[in-house]
Coordinates of C-alpha atoms in Angstrom, one line a residue:
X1313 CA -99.2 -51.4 -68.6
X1314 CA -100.2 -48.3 -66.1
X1315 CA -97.4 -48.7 -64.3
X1316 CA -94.7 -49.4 -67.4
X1317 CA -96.0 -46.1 -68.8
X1318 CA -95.5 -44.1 -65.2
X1319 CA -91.9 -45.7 -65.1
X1320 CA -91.2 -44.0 -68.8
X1321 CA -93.2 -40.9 -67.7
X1322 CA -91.3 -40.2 -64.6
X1323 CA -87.5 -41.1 -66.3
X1324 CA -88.2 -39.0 -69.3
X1325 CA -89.7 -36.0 -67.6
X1326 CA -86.7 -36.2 -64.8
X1327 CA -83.7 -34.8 -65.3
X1328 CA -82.1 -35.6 -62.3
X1329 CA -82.6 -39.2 -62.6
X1330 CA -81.5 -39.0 -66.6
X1331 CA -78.3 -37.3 -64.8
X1332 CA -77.4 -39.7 -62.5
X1333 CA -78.6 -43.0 -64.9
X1334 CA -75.4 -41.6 -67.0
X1335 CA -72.8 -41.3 -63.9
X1336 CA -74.0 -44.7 -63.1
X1337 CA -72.7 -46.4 -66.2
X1338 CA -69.7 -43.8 -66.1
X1339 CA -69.0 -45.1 -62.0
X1340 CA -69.4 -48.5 -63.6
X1341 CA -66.8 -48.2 -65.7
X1342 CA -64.5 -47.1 -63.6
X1343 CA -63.8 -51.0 -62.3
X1344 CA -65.3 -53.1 -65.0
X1345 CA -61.9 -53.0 -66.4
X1346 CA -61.2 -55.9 -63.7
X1347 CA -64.7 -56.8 -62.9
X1348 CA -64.7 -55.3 -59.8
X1349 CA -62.5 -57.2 -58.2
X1350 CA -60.5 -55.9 -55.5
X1351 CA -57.0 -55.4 -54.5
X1352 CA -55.9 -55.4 -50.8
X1353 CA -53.3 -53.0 -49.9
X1354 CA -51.3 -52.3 -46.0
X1355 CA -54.1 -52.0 -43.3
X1356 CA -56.7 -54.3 -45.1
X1357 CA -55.2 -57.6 -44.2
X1358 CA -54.9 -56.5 -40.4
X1359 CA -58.4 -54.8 -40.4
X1360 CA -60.7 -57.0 -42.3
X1361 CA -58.4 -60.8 -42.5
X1362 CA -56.6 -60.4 -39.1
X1363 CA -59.3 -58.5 -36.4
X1364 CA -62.3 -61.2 -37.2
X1365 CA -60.1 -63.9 -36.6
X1366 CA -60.2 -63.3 -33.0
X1367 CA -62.8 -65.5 -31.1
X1368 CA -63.5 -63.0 -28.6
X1369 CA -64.0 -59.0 -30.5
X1370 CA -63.3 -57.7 -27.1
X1371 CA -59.8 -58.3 -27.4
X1372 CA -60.0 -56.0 -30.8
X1373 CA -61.8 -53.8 -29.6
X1374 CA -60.9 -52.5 -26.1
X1375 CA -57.1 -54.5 -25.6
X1376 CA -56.0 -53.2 -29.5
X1377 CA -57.9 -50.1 -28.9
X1378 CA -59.8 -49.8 -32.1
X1379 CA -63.1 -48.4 -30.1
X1380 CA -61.0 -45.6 -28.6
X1381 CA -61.2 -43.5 -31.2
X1382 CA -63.3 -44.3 -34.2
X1383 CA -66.0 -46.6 -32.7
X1384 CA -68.4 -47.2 -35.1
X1385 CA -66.0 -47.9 -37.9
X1386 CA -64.5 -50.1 -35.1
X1387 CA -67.9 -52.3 -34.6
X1388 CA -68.3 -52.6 -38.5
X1389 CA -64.9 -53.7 -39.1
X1390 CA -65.2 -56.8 -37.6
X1391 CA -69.0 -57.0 -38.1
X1392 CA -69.4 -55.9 -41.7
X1393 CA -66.4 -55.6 -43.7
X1394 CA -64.8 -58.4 -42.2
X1395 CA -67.7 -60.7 -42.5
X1396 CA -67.4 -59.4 -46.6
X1397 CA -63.8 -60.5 -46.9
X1398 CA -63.8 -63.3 -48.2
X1399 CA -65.2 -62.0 -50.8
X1400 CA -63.7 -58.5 -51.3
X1401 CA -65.3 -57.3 -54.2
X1402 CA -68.8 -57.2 -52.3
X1403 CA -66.1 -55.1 -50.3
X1404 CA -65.7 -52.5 -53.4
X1405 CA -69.2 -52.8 -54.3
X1406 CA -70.5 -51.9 -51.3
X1407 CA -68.6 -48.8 -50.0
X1408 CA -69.0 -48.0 -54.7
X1409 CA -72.5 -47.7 -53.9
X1410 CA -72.2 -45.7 -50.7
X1411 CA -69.9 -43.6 -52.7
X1412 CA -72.5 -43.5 -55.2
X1413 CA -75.7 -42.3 -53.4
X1414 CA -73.9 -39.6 -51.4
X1415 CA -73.4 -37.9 -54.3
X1416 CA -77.0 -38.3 -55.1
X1417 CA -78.0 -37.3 -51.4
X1418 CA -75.8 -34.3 -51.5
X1419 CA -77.5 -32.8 -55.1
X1420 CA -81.2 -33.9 -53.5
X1421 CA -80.0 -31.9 -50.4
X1422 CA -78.4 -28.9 -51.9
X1423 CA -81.8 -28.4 -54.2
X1424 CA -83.7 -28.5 -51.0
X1425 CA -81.7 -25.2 -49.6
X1426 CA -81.9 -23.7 -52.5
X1427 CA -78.9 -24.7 -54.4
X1428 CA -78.9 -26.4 -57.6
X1429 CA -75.5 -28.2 -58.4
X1430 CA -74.2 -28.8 -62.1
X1431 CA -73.4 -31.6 -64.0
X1432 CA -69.4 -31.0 -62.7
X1433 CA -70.1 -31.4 -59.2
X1434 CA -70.6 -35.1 -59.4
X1435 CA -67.8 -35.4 -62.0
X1436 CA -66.3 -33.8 -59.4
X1437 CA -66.8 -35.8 -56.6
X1438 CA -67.6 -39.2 -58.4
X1439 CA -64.3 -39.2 -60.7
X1440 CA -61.6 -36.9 -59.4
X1441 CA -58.6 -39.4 -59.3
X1442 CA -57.0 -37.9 -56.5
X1443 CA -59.9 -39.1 -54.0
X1444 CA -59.3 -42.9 -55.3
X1445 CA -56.8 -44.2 -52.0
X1446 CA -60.1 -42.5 -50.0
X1447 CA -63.2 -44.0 -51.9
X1448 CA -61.3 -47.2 -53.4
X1449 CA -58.8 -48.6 -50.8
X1450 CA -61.5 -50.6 -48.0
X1451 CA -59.5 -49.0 -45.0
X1452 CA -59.7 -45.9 -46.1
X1453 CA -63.0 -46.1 -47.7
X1454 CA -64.7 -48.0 -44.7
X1455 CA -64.5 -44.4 -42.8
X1456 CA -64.8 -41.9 -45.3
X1457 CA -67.3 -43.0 -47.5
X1458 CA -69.7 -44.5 -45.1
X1459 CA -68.8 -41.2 -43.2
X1460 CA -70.4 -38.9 -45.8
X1461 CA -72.8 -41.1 -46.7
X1462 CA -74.4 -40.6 -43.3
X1463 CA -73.5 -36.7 -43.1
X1464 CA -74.8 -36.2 -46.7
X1465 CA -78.4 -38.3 -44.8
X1466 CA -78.4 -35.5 -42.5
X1467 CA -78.0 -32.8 -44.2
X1468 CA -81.2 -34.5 -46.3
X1469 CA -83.4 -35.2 -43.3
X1470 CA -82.2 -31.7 -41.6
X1471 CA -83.9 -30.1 -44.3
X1472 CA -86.8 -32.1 -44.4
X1473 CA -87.4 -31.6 -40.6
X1474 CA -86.8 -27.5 -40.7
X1475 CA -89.3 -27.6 -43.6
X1476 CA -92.2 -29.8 -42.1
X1477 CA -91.1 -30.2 -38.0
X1478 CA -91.6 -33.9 -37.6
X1479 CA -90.2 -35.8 -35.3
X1480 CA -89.1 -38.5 -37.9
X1481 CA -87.2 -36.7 -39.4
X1482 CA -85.4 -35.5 -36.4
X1483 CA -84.7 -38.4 -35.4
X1484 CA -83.4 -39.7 -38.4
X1485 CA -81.6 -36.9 -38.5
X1486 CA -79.9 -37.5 -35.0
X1487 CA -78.9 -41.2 -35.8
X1488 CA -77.3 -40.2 -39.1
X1489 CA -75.3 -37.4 -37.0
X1490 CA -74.4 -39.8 -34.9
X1491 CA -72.9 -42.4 -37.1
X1492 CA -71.2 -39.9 -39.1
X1493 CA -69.4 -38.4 -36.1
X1494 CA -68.4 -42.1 -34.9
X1495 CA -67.5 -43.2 -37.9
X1496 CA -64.0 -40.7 -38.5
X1497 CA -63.1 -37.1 -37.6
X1498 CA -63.2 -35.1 -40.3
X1499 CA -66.9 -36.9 -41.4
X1500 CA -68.0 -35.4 -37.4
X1501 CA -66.4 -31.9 -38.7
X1502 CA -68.1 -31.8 -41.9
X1503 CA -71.4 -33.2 -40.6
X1504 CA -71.3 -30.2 -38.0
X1505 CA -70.2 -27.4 -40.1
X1506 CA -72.7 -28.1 -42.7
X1507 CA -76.1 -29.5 -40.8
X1508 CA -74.9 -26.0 -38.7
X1509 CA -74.8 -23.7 -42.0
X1510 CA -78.2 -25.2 -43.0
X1511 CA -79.7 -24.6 -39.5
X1512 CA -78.6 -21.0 -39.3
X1513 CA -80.2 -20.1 -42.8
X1514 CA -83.5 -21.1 -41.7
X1515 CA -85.7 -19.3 -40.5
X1516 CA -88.1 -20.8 -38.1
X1517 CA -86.7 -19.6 -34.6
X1518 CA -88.6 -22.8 -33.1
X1519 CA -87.3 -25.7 -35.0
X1520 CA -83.4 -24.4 -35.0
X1521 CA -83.8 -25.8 -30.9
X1522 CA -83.8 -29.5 -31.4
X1523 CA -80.7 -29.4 -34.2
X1524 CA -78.4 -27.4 -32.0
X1525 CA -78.9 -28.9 -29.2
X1526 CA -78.5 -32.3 -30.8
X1527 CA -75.3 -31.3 -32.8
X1528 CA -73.9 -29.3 -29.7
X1529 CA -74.3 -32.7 -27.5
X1530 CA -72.8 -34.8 -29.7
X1531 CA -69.6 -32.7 -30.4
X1532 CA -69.4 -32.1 -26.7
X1533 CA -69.9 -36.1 -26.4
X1534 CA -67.4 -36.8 -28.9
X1535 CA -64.6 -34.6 -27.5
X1536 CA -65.3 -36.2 -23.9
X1537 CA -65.4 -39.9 -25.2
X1538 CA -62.3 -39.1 -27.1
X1539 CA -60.2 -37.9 -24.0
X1540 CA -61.8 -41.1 -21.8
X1541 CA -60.3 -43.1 -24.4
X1542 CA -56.6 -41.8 -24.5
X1543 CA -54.8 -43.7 -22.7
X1544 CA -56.5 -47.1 -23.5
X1545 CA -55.6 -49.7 -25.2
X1546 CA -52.2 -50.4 -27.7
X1547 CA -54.1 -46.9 -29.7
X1548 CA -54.5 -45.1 -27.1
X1549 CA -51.8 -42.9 -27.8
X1550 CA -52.8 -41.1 -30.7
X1551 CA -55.2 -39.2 -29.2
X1552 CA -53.6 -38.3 -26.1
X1553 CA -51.0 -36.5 -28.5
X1554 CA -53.5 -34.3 -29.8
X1555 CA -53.9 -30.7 -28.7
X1556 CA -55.9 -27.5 -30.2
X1557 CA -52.3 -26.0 -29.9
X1558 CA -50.9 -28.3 -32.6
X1559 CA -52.7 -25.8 -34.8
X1560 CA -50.2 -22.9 -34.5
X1561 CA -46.8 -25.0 -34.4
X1562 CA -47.8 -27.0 -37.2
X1563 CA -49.4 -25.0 -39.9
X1564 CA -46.5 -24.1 -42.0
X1565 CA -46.0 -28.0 -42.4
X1566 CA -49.5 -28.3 -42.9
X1567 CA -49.8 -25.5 -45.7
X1568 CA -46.4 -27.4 -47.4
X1569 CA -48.1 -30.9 -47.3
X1570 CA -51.1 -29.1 -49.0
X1571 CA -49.6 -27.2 -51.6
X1572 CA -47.7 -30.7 -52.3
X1573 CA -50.5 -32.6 -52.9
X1574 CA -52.8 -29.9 -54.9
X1575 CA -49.5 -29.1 -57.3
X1576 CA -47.3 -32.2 -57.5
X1577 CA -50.2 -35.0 -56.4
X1578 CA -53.1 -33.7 -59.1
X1579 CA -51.0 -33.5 -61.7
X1580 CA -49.0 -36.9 -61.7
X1581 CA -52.3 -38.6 -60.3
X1582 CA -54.6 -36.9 -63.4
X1583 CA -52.2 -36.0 -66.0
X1584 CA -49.8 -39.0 -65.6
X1585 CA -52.1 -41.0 -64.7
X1586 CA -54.2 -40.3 -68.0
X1587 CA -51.1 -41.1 -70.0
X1588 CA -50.2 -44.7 -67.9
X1589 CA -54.2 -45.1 -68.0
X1590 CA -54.6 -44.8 -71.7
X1591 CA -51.6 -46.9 -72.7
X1592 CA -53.0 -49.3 -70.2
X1593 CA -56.8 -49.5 -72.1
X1594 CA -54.9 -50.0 -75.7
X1595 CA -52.4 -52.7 -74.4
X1596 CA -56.1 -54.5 -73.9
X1597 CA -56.8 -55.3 -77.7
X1598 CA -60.2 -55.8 -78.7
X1599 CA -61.5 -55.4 -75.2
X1600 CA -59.7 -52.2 -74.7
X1601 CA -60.8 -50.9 -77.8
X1602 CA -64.6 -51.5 -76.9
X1603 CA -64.1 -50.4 -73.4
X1604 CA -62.3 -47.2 -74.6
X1605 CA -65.4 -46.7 -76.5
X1606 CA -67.6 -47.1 -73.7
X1607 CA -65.8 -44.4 -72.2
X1608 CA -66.2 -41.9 -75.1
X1609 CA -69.8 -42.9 -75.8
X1610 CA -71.0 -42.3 -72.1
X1611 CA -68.7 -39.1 -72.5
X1612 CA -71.1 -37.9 -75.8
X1613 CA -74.2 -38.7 -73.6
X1614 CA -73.3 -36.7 -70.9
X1615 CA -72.6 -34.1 -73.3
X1616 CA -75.7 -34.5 -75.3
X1617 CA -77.8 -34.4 -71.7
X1618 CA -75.5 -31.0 -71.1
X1619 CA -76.7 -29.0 -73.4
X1620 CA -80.3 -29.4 -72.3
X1621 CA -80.0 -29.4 -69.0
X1622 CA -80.6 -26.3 -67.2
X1623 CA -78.2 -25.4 -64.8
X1624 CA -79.3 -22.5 -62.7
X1625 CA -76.2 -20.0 -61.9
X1626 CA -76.7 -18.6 -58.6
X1627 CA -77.4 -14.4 -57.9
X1628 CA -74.4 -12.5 -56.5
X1629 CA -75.6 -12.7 -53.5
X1630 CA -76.2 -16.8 -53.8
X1631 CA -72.8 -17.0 -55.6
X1632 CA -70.7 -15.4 -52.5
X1633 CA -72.7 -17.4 -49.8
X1634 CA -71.9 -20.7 -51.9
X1635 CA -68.1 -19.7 -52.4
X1636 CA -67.6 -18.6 -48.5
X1637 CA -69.7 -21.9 -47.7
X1638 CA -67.0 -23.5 -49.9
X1639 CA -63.7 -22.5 -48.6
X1640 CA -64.9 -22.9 -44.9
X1641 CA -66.0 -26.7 -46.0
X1642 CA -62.7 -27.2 -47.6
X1643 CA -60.3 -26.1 -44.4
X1644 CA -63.0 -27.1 -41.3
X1645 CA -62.1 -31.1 -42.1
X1646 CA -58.5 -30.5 -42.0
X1647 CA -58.9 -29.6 -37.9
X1648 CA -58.7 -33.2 -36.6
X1649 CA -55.1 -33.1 -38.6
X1650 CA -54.2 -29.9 -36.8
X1651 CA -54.6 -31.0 -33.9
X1652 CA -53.2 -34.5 -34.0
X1653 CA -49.1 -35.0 -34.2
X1654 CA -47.4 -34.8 -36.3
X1655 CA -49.6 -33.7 -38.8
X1656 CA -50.5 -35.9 -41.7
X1657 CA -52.0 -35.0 -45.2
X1658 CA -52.7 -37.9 -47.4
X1659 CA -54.5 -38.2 -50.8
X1660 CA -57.2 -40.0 -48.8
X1661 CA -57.4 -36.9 -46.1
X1662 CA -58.2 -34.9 -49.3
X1663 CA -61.7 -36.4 -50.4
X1664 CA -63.8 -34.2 -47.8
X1665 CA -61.9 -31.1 -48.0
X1666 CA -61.9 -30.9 -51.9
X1667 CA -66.1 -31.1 -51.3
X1668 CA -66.2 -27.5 -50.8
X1669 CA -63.6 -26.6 -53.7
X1670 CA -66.3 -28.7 -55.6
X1671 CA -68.9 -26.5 -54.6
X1672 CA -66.6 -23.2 -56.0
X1673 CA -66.0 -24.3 -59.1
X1674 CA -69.4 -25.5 -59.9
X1675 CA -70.1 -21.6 -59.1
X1676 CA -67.9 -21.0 -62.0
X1677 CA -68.8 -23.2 -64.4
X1678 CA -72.1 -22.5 -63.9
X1679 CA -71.1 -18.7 -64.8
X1680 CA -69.9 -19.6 -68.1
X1681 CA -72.2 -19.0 -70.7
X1682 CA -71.9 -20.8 -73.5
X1683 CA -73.1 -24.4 -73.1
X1684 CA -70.5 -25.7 -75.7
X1685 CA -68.3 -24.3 -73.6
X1686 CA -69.6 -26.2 -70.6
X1687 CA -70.2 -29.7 -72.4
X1688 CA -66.5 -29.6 -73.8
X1689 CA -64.9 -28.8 -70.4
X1690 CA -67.4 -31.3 -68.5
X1691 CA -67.1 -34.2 -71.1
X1692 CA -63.5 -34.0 -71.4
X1693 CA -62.7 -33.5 -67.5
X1694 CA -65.0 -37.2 -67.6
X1695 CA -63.0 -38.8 -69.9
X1696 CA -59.8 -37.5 -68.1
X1697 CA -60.8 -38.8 -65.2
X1698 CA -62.2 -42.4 -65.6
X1699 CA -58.9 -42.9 -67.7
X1700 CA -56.8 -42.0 -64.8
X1701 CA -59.0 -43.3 -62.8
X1702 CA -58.2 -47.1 -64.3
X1703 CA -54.8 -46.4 -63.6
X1704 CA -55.1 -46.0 -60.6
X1705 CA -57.1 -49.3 -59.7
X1706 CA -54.1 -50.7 -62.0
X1707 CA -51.9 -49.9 -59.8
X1708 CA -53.2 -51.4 -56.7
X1709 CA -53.7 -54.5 -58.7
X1710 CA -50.1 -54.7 -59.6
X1711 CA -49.1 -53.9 -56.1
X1712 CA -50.9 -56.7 -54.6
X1713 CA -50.2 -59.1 -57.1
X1714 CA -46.3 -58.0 -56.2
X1715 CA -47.0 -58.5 -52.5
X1716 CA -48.8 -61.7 -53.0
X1717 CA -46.5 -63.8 -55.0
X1718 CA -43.5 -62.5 -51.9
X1719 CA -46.0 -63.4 -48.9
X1720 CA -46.7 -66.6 -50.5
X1721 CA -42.9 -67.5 -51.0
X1722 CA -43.0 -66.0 -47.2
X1723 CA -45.1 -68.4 -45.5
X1724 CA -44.0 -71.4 -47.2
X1725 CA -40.6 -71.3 -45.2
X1726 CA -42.1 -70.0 -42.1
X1727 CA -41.0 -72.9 -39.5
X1728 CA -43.3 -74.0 -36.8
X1729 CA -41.5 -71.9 -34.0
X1730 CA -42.5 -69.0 -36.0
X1731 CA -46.4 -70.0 -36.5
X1732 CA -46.7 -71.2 -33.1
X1733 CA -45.6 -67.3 -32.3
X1734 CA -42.5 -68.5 -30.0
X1735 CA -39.9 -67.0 -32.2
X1736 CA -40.0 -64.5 -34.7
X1737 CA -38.9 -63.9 -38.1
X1738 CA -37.0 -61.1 -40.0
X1739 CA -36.9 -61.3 -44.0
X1740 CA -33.7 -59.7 -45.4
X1741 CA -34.8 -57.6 -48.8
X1742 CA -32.4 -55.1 -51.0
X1743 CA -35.1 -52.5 -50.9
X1744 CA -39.0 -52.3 -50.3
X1745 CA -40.8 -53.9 -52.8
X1746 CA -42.7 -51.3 -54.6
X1747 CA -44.8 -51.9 -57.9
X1748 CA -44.7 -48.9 -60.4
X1749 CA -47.0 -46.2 -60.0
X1750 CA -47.5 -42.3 -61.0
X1751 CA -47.2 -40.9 -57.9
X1752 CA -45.4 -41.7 -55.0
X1753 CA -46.7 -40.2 -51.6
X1754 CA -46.4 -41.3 -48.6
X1755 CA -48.4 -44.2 -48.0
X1756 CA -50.0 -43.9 -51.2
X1757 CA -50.3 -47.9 -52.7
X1758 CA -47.2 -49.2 -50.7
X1759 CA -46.2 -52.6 -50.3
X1760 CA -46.4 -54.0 -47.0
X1761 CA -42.9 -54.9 -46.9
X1762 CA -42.3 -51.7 -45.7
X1763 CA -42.7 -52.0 -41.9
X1764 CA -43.0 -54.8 -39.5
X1765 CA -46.6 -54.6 -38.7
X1766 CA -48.0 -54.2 -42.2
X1767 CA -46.2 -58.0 -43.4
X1768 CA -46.8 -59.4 -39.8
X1769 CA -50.4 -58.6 -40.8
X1770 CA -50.4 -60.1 -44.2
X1771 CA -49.0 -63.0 -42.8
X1772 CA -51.0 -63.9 -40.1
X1773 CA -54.5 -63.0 -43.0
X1774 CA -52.8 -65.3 -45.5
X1775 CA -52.3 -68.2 -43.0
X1776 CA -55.2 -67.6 -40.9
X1777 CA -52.9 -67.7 -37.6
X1778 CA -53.0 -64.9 -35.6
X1779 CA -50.3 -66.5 -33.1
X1780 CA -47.5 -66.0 -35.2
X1781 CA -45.5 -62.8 -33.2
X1782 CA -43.9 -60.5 -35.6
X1783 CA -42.4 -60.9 -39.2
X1784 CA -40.0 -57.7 -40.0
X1785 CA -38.5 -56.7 -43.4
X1786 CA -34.7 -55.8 -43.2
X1787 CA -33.1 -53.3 -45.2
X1788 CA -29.4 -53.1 -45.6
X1789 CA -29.6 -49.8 -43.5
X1790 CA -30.5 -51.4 -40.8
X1791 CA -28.1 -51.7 -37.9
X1792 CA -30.6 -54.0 -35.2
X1793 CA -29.4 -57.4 -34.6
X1794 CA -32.1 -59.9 -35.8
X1795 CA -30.3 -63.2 -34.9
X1796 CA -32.3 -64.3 -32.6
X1797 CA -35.0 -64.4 -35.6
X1798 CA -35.7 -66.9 -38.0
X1799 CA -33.8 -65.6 -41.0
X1800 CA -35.6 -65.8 -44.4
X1801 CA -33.0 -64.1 -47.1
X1802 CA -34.7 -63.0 -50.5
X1803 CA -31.5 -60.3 -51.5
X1804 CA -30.7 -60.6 -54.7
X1805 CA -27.5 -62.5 -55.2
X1806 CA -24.7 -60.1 -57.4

């Protein structure tokens, strides 16, 4: 009975854990509409139903060249996510709650360093739709994610260590460094920059030693291990293309890229969206009329819990460190871009960067001062966003189920030649295959009809045969002669 009565004592009289009780049935939501199921799209079939299918993870590893340049997302490919796939939603539920607990790491953090985030910051980062390809789609997900899941565990157990100097926590602090710089590129910058803007505000000369030596080695290790790797394996390339030159030549197509996505991408992704979202939810009768009401009752909770909860707005002093701290977080995770070419922005690139525009405009909203004010702006931006949110998971549903129904019809006329990998095959199409979606971006939910590679994979994951050679997609624009390939036509006849 003790204990029942400390559980109730402890949720009522915190508000942090009231907070994040509501996001959780709010981040819920946000795939319940399809029970969590997930949707493979491009890289996924290669990555998680192609790689493990290899006897020896060697071959993957060092002949492919996966280690070469993000090696722990590498190992956990083949180890984790691919042991997971056949059974992908464990998939989505697993990087979901990674997903979820950084956020909850990053507020438990920030407090410890004297900054105490609003309610909008983990609208922010939980909900914004434009992060969905990075914190939905496994490929992406499996780096980014897991990446600041380990940075937002360092910046924790940083803290922790400057504050009480044990060992422990150093250590813990080390290893979650370490898998968060070996995990993907822009996770190793943002780990850096941040553990480094936490070390230099402290104040205890003696106990800044260990982190900057630690963080200092492992940048220096990561930039030597990179350049070993260059020129090995089928990947090797990518990195021996990069130079800290890149960064002057390519900016101006960097800054267009940019502006295109924060313009054009946010608004068909969240106001598009919205509307394809919505219609979506009521085309769902009785179901979508409960689940809309979900989302408008955990909207009026959120908004209830607003208006009591206290959110501190930082001095002017505070208030300029957080916005400088801000702007340098959003543009020091684009440097791995820079310096690789060409460079490449994606909505996926986007999820760290918009981290310190998050921690601007929580400054702001934290200046307003009327708390209806607040609750109306953060309850509607919720609603916005799980809406658009749905549509988005919609339309990597629709895009598989489009790509699965033509691989199917694929492989059943696949002759032996082919599956014994002695002759390859080339599938004549009108156009790319592309399901219907709000925004259209690069590789932003494509089909993987679109390039040789992407089907070959599909293939080879849908038959479990990792002998058969290459399967391309030909478009009428294409001028290569294919007839040496097994032809498999699927034009529409006029």
């Amino acid at each position: 009975m003790n204990t029942k009565k400390n559980i109730l004592s402890f949720c009522a009289g915190n508000p942090e854990f009231q907070l994040f009780a509501i996001f959780f049935f709010a981040f819920i939501l946000k795939y319940l509409i399809y029970g969590f199921c997930y949707f493979p799209a491009l890289d996924d079939y290669i990555q998680y139903g192609g790689y493990p299918l290899y006897e020896n993870p060697s071959y993957v590893l060092f002949d492919i060249g996966t280690l070469k340049s993000r090696p722990l997302s590498a190992v956990l490919d083949i180890f984790l996510w691919g042991s997971l796939w056949k059974s992908p939603h464990l998939c989505l539920i697993l990087s979901s709650a990674f997903h979820f607990l950084s956020c909850v790491i990053l507020y438990r953090a920030c407090k410890k360093n004297g900054i105490t985030l609003s309610p909008l910051f983990a609208v922010l980062f939980l909900f914004f739709p434009l992060g969905t390809e990075g914190t939905y789609w496994i490929s992406a997900s499996s780096r980014i994610v897991v990446g600041i899941f380990f940075s937002s565990l360092s910046l924790l157990t940083l803290s922790e260590y400057l504050k009480r100097g044990t060992f422990t926590y150093f250590a813990c602090f080390f290893v979650c460094s370490a898998c968060a710089f070996l995990l993907y590129e822009s996770c190793a910058v943002f780990c850096f920059v941040s553990c480094a803007a936490i070390v230099i505000k402290n104040k205890n000369i003696k106990r800044m030693i260990l982190p900057i030596l630690s963080l200092s080695l492992l940048l220096l290790s990561l930039v030597i291990y990179l350049k070993l790797m260059q020129n090995t394996g089928a990947m090797g390339s990518r990195v021996s293309e990069s130079s800290v030159l890149n960064i002057f030549s390519q900016s101006k197509d960097f800054l267009s890229q940019l502006l295109e996505i924060l313009t054009k991408g946010v608004f068909n992704i969240t106001v598009r969206g919205f509307q394809s979202g919505l219609k979506l939810i009521l085309t769902k009768g009785v179901f979508g009329a409960v689940y809309l009401f979900a989302i408008f009752a955990v909207c009026i909770v959120l908004g209830r819990f607003n208006a009591g909860y206290n959110t501190k707005s930082p001095s002017g002093r505070k208030a300029v460190l957080q916005i400088a701290a801000g702007i340098i977080l959003f543009f020091s995770p684009f440097a791995p871009n820079l310096i690789a070419s060409p460079v490449w922005i994606t909505y996926r690139t986007m999820f760290i960067p918009l981290i310190g525009i998050y921690l601007i405009l929580d400054i702001i909203f934290s200046k307003i001062a009327r708390k209806s004010v607040q609750t109306i702006l953060l309850t509607s931006l919720l609603f916005i966003f799980i809406v658009s949110g749905i549509n988005e998971y919609d339309t990597y549903k629709r895009n598989y189920e489009l790509d699965n129904a033509l691989i199917k019809k694929v492989c059943s006329l696949l002759p032996e030649d082919v599956l014994c990998g002695t002759r390859e095959a080339a599938v004549l199409l009108d156009t790319t295959p592309q399901a219907a979606q709000v925004s259209f971006y690069k590789d932003h939910v494509k089909s993987v009809f679109y390039s040789d590679w992407s089907l070959t994979g599909a293939i080879r994951e849908e038959l479990d045969n990792m002998h058969i050679k290459k399967v391309t997609p030909v478009f009428p624009d294409m001028t290569k002669d294919y007839s040496d390939c097994f032809i498999i036509d699927m034009r529409k006849n006029d």
